[in-house]
CSV table of C-alpha atoms in Angstrom, one decimal:
chain,number,residue,atom,x,y,z
B,13,GLU,CA,-10.0,15.6,5.7
B,14,PRO,CA,-11.0,13.8,2.5
B,15,GLU,CA,-10.5,10.0,2.5
B,16,VAL,CA,-11.0,7.0,0.4
B,17,THR,CA,-14.0,4.9,1.4
B,18,GLN,CA,-14.8,1.3,0.6
B,19,THR,CA,-17.9,-0.8,0.8
B,20,PRO,CA,-18.8,-3.3,2.1
B,21,SER,CA,-16.3,-3.7,4.9
B,22,HIS,CA,-16.8,-7.4,4.8
B,23,GLN,CA,-18.3,-9.6,2.1
B,24,VAL,CA,-19.0,-13.3,2.4
B,25,THR,CA,-19.7,-15.2,-0.8
B,26,GLN,CA,-19.9,-18.7,-2.1
B,27,MET,CA,-17.2,-20.1,-4.5
B,28,GLY,CA,-18.2,-19.4,-8.1
B,29,GLN,CA,-20.2,-16.3,-7.3
B,30,GLU,CA,-19.5,-12.9,-8.7
B,31,VAL,CA,-18.6,-10.1,-6.3
B,32,ILE,CA,-18.3,-6.4,-6.8
B,33,LEU,CA,-16.1,-4.4,-4.4
B,34,ARG,CA,-16.8,-0.6,-4.3
B,35,CYS,CA,-14.5,2.3,-3.7
B,36,VAL,CA,-15.0,6.0,-3.6
B,37,PRO,CA,-11.7,7.7,-4.2
B,38,ILE,CA,-10.8,11.2,-3.1
B,39,SER,CA,-12.7,13.6,-5.3
B,40,ASN,CA,-9.9,15.4,-7.2
B,41,HIS,CA,-7.8,12.2,-7.6
B,42,LEU,CA,-7.3,10.8,-11.0
B,43,TYR,CA,-5.3,7.6,-10.5
B,44,PHE,CA,-6.9,4.6,-8.8
B,45,TYR,CA,-5.5,1.3,-7.6
B,46,TRP,CA,-6.5,-2.0,-6.2
B,47,TYR,CA,-4.3,-4.0,-3.9
B,48,ARG,CA,-5.0,-7.2,-2.0
B,49,GLN,CA,-3.6,-8.7,1.1
B,50,ILE,CA,-4.1,-12.4,1.8
B,51,LEU,CA,-4.2,-12.9,5.6
B,52,GLY,CA,-0.7,-12.9,7.0
B,53,GLN,CA,0.9,-12.0,3.7
B,54,LYS,CA,2.2,-8.9,2.1
B,55,VAL,CA,0.2,-6.4,0.2
B,56,GLU,CA,0.2,-7.1,-3.5
B,57,PHE,CA,-0.6,-4.8,-6.4
B,58,LEU,CA,-3.5,-5.8,-8.6
B,59,VAL,CA,-4.2,-3.0,-11.1
B,60,SER,CA,-4.0,0.7,-11.6
B,61,PHE,CA,-6.5,2.8,-13.6
B,62,TYR,CA,-6.3,6.2,-15.2
B,63,ASN,CA,-8.4,8.1,-17.8
B,64,ASN,CA,-10.9,5.3,-17.9
B,65,GLU,CA,-8.5,2.5,-18.8
B,66,ILE,CA,-6.2,0.1,-17.1
B,67,SER,CA,-2.7,1.7,-16.7
B,68,GLU,CA,-0.9,-1.4,-15.3
B,69,LYS,CA,-1.8,-4.8,-14.0
B,70,SER,CA,-0.1,-7.6,-12.2
B,71,GLU,CA,0.0,-11.3,-13.0
B,72,ILE,CA,-2.7,-11.8,-10.3
B,73,PHE,CA,-5.1,-9.7,-12.3
B,74,ASP,CA,-6.3,-12.3,-14.7
B,75,ASP,CA,-9.5,-12.6,-16.8
B,76,GLN,CA,-11.6,-13.2,-13.7
B,77,PHE,CA,-11.0,-9.6,-12.6
B,78,SER,CA,-12.2,-6.4,-14.1
B,79,VAL,CA,-12.3,-2.8,-13.0
B,80,GLU,CA,-14.7,0.0,-13.9
B,81,ARG,CA,-15.4,3.6,-13.1
B,82,PRO,CA,-19.2,3.5,-13.7
B,83,ASP,CA,-19.8,7.1,-12.7
B,84,GLY,CA,-17.8,10.2,-11.6
B,85,SER,CA,-17.3,8.9,-8.1
B,86,ASN,CA,-17.1,5.1,-7.8
B,87,PHE,CA,-14.3,2.7,-8.7
B,88,THR,CA,-15.2,-0.9,-8.7
B,89,LEU,CA,-13.4,-4.3,-8.7
B,90,LYS,CA,-15.4,-7.2,-10.0
B,91,ILE,CA,-14.4,-10.8,-9.5
B,92,ARG,CA,-16.5,-12.9,-11.9
B,93,SER,CA,-16.3,-16.4,-10.4
B,94,THR,CA,-14.7,-16.3,-7.0
B,95,LYS,CA,-12.3,-19.0,-5.8
B,96,LEU,CA,-11.3,-19.9,-2.3
B,97,GLU,CA,-7.9,-18.3,-2.9
B,98,ASP,CA,-9.5,-15.0,-3.6
B,99,SER,CA,-10.2,-14.7,0.1
B,100,ALA,CA,-8.2,-11.6,1.2
B,101,MET,CA,-8.4,-8.0,2.2
B,102,TYR,CA,-8.8,-5.7,-0.8
B,103,PHE,CA,-7.6,-2.2,-0.6
B,104,CYS,CA,-8.4,0.6,-2.9
B,105,ALA,CA,-6.1,3.6,-3.2
B,106,SER,CA,-6.1,6.8,-5.1
B,107,SER,CA,-3.6,9.6,-6.0
B,108,VAL,CA,-3.8,13.0,-7.6
B,109,HIS,CA,-1.9,13.7,-10.8
B,110,TRP,CA,0.5,16.5,-10.6
B,111,THR,CA,2.4,17.2,-13.8
B,112,ILE,CA,5.1,19.2,-12.0
B,113,SER,CA,6.1,16.5,-9.6
B,114,SER,CA,6.8,12.8,-9.9
B,115,TYR,CA,5.7,12.2,-6.3
B,116,ASN,CA,2.0,11.5,-5.7
B,117,GLU,CA,1.0,9.9,-2.5
B,118,GLN,CA,-1.4,7.0,-2.7
B,119,PHE,CA,-4.1,7.3,-0.1
B,120,PHE,CA,-5.6,3.9,1.0
B,121,GLY,CA,-9.1,3.0,1.9
B,122,PRO,CA,-9.9,0.9,5.0
B,123,GLY,CA,-10.3,-2.3,2.9
B,124,THR,CA,-12.9,-4.8,2.2
B,125,ARG,CA,-12.5,-8.3,3.7
B,126,LEU,CA,-13.6,-10.9,1.2
B,127,THR,CA,-14.4,-14.4,2.4
B,128,VAL,CA,-15.0,-17.1,-0.1
B,129,LEU,CA,-16.7,-20.2,1.2
S,14,ALA,CA,12.4,-7.1,-11.0
S,15,GLN,CA,12.2,-4.9,-7.9
S,16,THR,CA,11.9,-6.6,-4.5
S,17,VAL,CA,11.5,-5.4,-1.0
S,18,THR,CA,12.7,-7.5,1.9
S,19,GLN,CA,11.9,-7.1,5.6
S,20,SER,CA,13.8,-9.7,7.6
S,21,GLN,CA,12.2,-9.1,11.0
S,22,PRO,CA,8.7,-10.7,11.1
S,23,GLU,CA,8.2,-9.4,14.7
S,24,MET,CA,9.8,-6.8,16.9
S,25,SER,CA,9.1,-5.6,20.4
S,26,VAL,CA,10.0,-2.4,22.2
S,27,GLN,CA,9.4,-1.0,25.6
S,28,GLU,CA,7.3,2.2,25.8
S,29,ALA,CA,9.4,5.3,25.5
S,30,GLU,CA,12.4,3.4,24.1
S,31,THR,CA,13.7,3.4,20.5
S,32,VAL,CA,13.3,0.7,17.9
S,33,THR,CA,14.7,0.2,14.4
S,34,LEU,CA,12.9,-1.8,11.7
S,35,SER,CA,15.0,-3.0,8.8
S,36,CYS,CA,14.3,-3.0,5.1
S,37,THR,CA,16.4,-3.8,2.1
S,38,TYR,CA,15.4,-3.5,-1.5
S,39,ASP,CA,16.7,-4.4,-4.9
S,40,THR,CA,16.4,-2.3,-8.0
S,41,SER,CA,18.3,-1.2,-11.1
S,42,GLU,CA,16.5,2.1,-11.2
S,43,SER,CA,18.2,5.3,-10.1
S,44,ASP,CA,15.0,7.3,-9.5
S,45,TYR,CA,12.6,5.8,-7.0
S,46,TYR,CA,10.8,6.4,-3.7
S,47,LEU,CA,10.8,4.4,-0.5
S,48,PHE,CA,8.0,4.4,2.0
S,49,TRP,CA,7.1,3.1,5.4
S,50,TYR,CA,3.4,2.4,5.9
S,51,LYS,CA,1.7,1.6,9.2
S,52,GLN,CA,-1.2,-0.8,9.4
S,53,PRO,CA,-2.9,-0.8,12.8
S,54,PRO,CA,-5.4,-3.4,13.8
S,55,SER,CA,-8.1,-1.3,12.0
S,56,ARG,CA,-6.2,-2.4,8.9
S,57,GLN,CA,-6.1,1.0,7.1
S,58,MET,CA,-2.7,1.7,5.6
S,59,ILE,CA,-1.2,4.9,6.8
S,60,LEU,CA,1.8,6.6,5.3
S,61,VAL,CA,4.4,7.2,8.0
S,62,ILE,CA,7.4,8.5,6.0
S,63,ARG,CA,8.8,8.7,2.5
S,64,GLN,CA,12.3,9.1,1.1
S,65,GLU,CA,13.2,10.2,-2.4
S,66,ALA,CA,16.2,8.3,-3.7
S,67,TYR,CA,17.9,11.4,-5.1
S,68,LYS,CA,17.9,13.1,-1.7
S,69,GLN,CA,20.9,12.3,0.5
S,70,GLN,CA,19.4,13.7,3.6
S,71,ASN,CA,17.4,11.2,5.7
S,72,ALA,CA,13.7,11.9,6.0
S,73,THR,CA,12.3,12.7,9.4
S,74,GLU,CA,8.7,13.1,10.6
S,75,ASN,CA,8.5,13.9,14.3
S,76,ARG,CA,9.4,10.6,16.2
S,77,PHE,CA,10.0,8.7,12.9
S,78,SER,CA,13.2,8.9,11.0
S,79,VAL,CA,14.9,6.8,8.4
S,80,ASN,CA,18.4,5.6,7.7
S,81,PHE,CA,18.7,5.5,3.9
S,82,GLN,CA,21.8,3.9,2.6
S,83,LYS,CA,21.5,4.0,-1.2
S,84,ALA,CA,24.6,2.1,-2.1
S,85,ALA,CA,23.7,-0.7,0.3
S,86,LYS,CA,20.0,-0.5,-0.7
S,87,SER,CA,19.0,-0.3,2.8
S,88,PHE,CA,16.1,1.7,4.3
S,89,SER,CA,15.5,1.3,8.0
S,90,LEU,CA,12.9,3.1,10.1
S,91,LYS,CA,13.7,4.4,13.6
S,92,ILE,CA,10.9,5.1,16.0
S,93,SER,CA,11.9,7.2,19.0
S,94,ASP,CA,10.0,7.5,22.3
S,95,SER,CA,7.8,4.6,21.3
S,96,GLN,CA,4.1,4.9,22.3
S,97,LEU,CA,1.5,2.3,22.7
S,98,GLY,CA,-0.3,3.6,19.6
S,99,ASP,CA,2.8,2.7,17.5
S,100,ALA,CA,1.9,-1.0,17.8
S,101,ALA,CA,1.0,-2.1,14.3
S,102,MET,CA,2.3,-3.9,11.2
S,103,TYR,CA,4.9,-1.8,9.4
S,104,PHE,CA,5.4,-2.3,5.7
S,105,CYS,CA,8.4,-1.0,3.7
S,106,ALA,CA,7.4,-0.1,0.1
S,107,TYR,CA,9.1,0.9,-3.1
S,108,ARG,CA,7.9,2.8,-6.1
S,109,VAL,CA,9.7,3.8,-9.3
S,110,GLY,CA,9.9,7.6,-9.6
S,111,GLY,CA,8.6,9.7,-12.4
S,112,SER,CA,5.4,7.8,-12.7
S,113,GLN,CA,2.2,6.8,-11.0
S,114,GLY,CA,3.4,3.3,-10.6
S,115,ASN,CA,2.3,0.7,-8.2
S,116,LEU,CA,3.8,0.2,-4.8
S,117,ILE,CA,5.9,-2.9,-4.1
S,118,PHE,CA,5.6,-4.0,-0.5
S,119,GLY,CA,7.7,-6.1,1.9
S,120,LYS,CA,6.2,-8.8,4.0
S,121,GLY,CA,5.9,-6.5,7.0
S,122,THR,CA,7.2,-6.3,10.6
S,123,LYS,CA,4.8,-6.7,13.5
S,124,LEU,CA,5.7,-4.2,16.2
S,125,SER,CA,4.6,-4.7,19.7
S,126,VAL,CA,5.0,-1.9,22.3
S,127,LYS,CA,5.2,-3.0,26.0
S,128,PRO,CA,3.9,-0.7,28.7
């Protein structure tokens, strides 16, 4: 069964460093999402992406964040200058676009745990 | 703004028994979806069940069923014949219909299953 994959599973970085989190969505999916979950907190939406541009973003998704689909398979989240409070689990999700239905399940990847020291 | 509230941080159930997890939400939309996601220790989010707001019939998936009370904006999850593998965090989530919109999650309920 196709699934969303994410790499790395765990990333440790120093404060102020740039990190890139990678996701490979399910191959026929067209909508992509990033969510994050600070330890012990709820999952929060960061950004959605469709047709090579940002569709929606939350207040969390400030200028330090960017997303990109550099090729036909990868979807990346870049944090330019990491802060301690960026430490969280980052989940990628994807969904297929069906024009005849308003329901499209979001399939989640296993997450990348980011630790900022 | 839409919000999702889960008032039970932790719940416990005996194996083979039934447990109900509560969720309330707030929205002014008439077309939306509600979901229950399971997050086991492996941390991958798995969709358990979904409910379309326009459907009056409560959704059911095997041992999992919901009690959807639209007027009360309540969406509880019932797990019957609980199994050890049901132990996980359960998140209630909301999404506006007719779009590819983002999910809004509650804070989650940690379910423990006692053998």
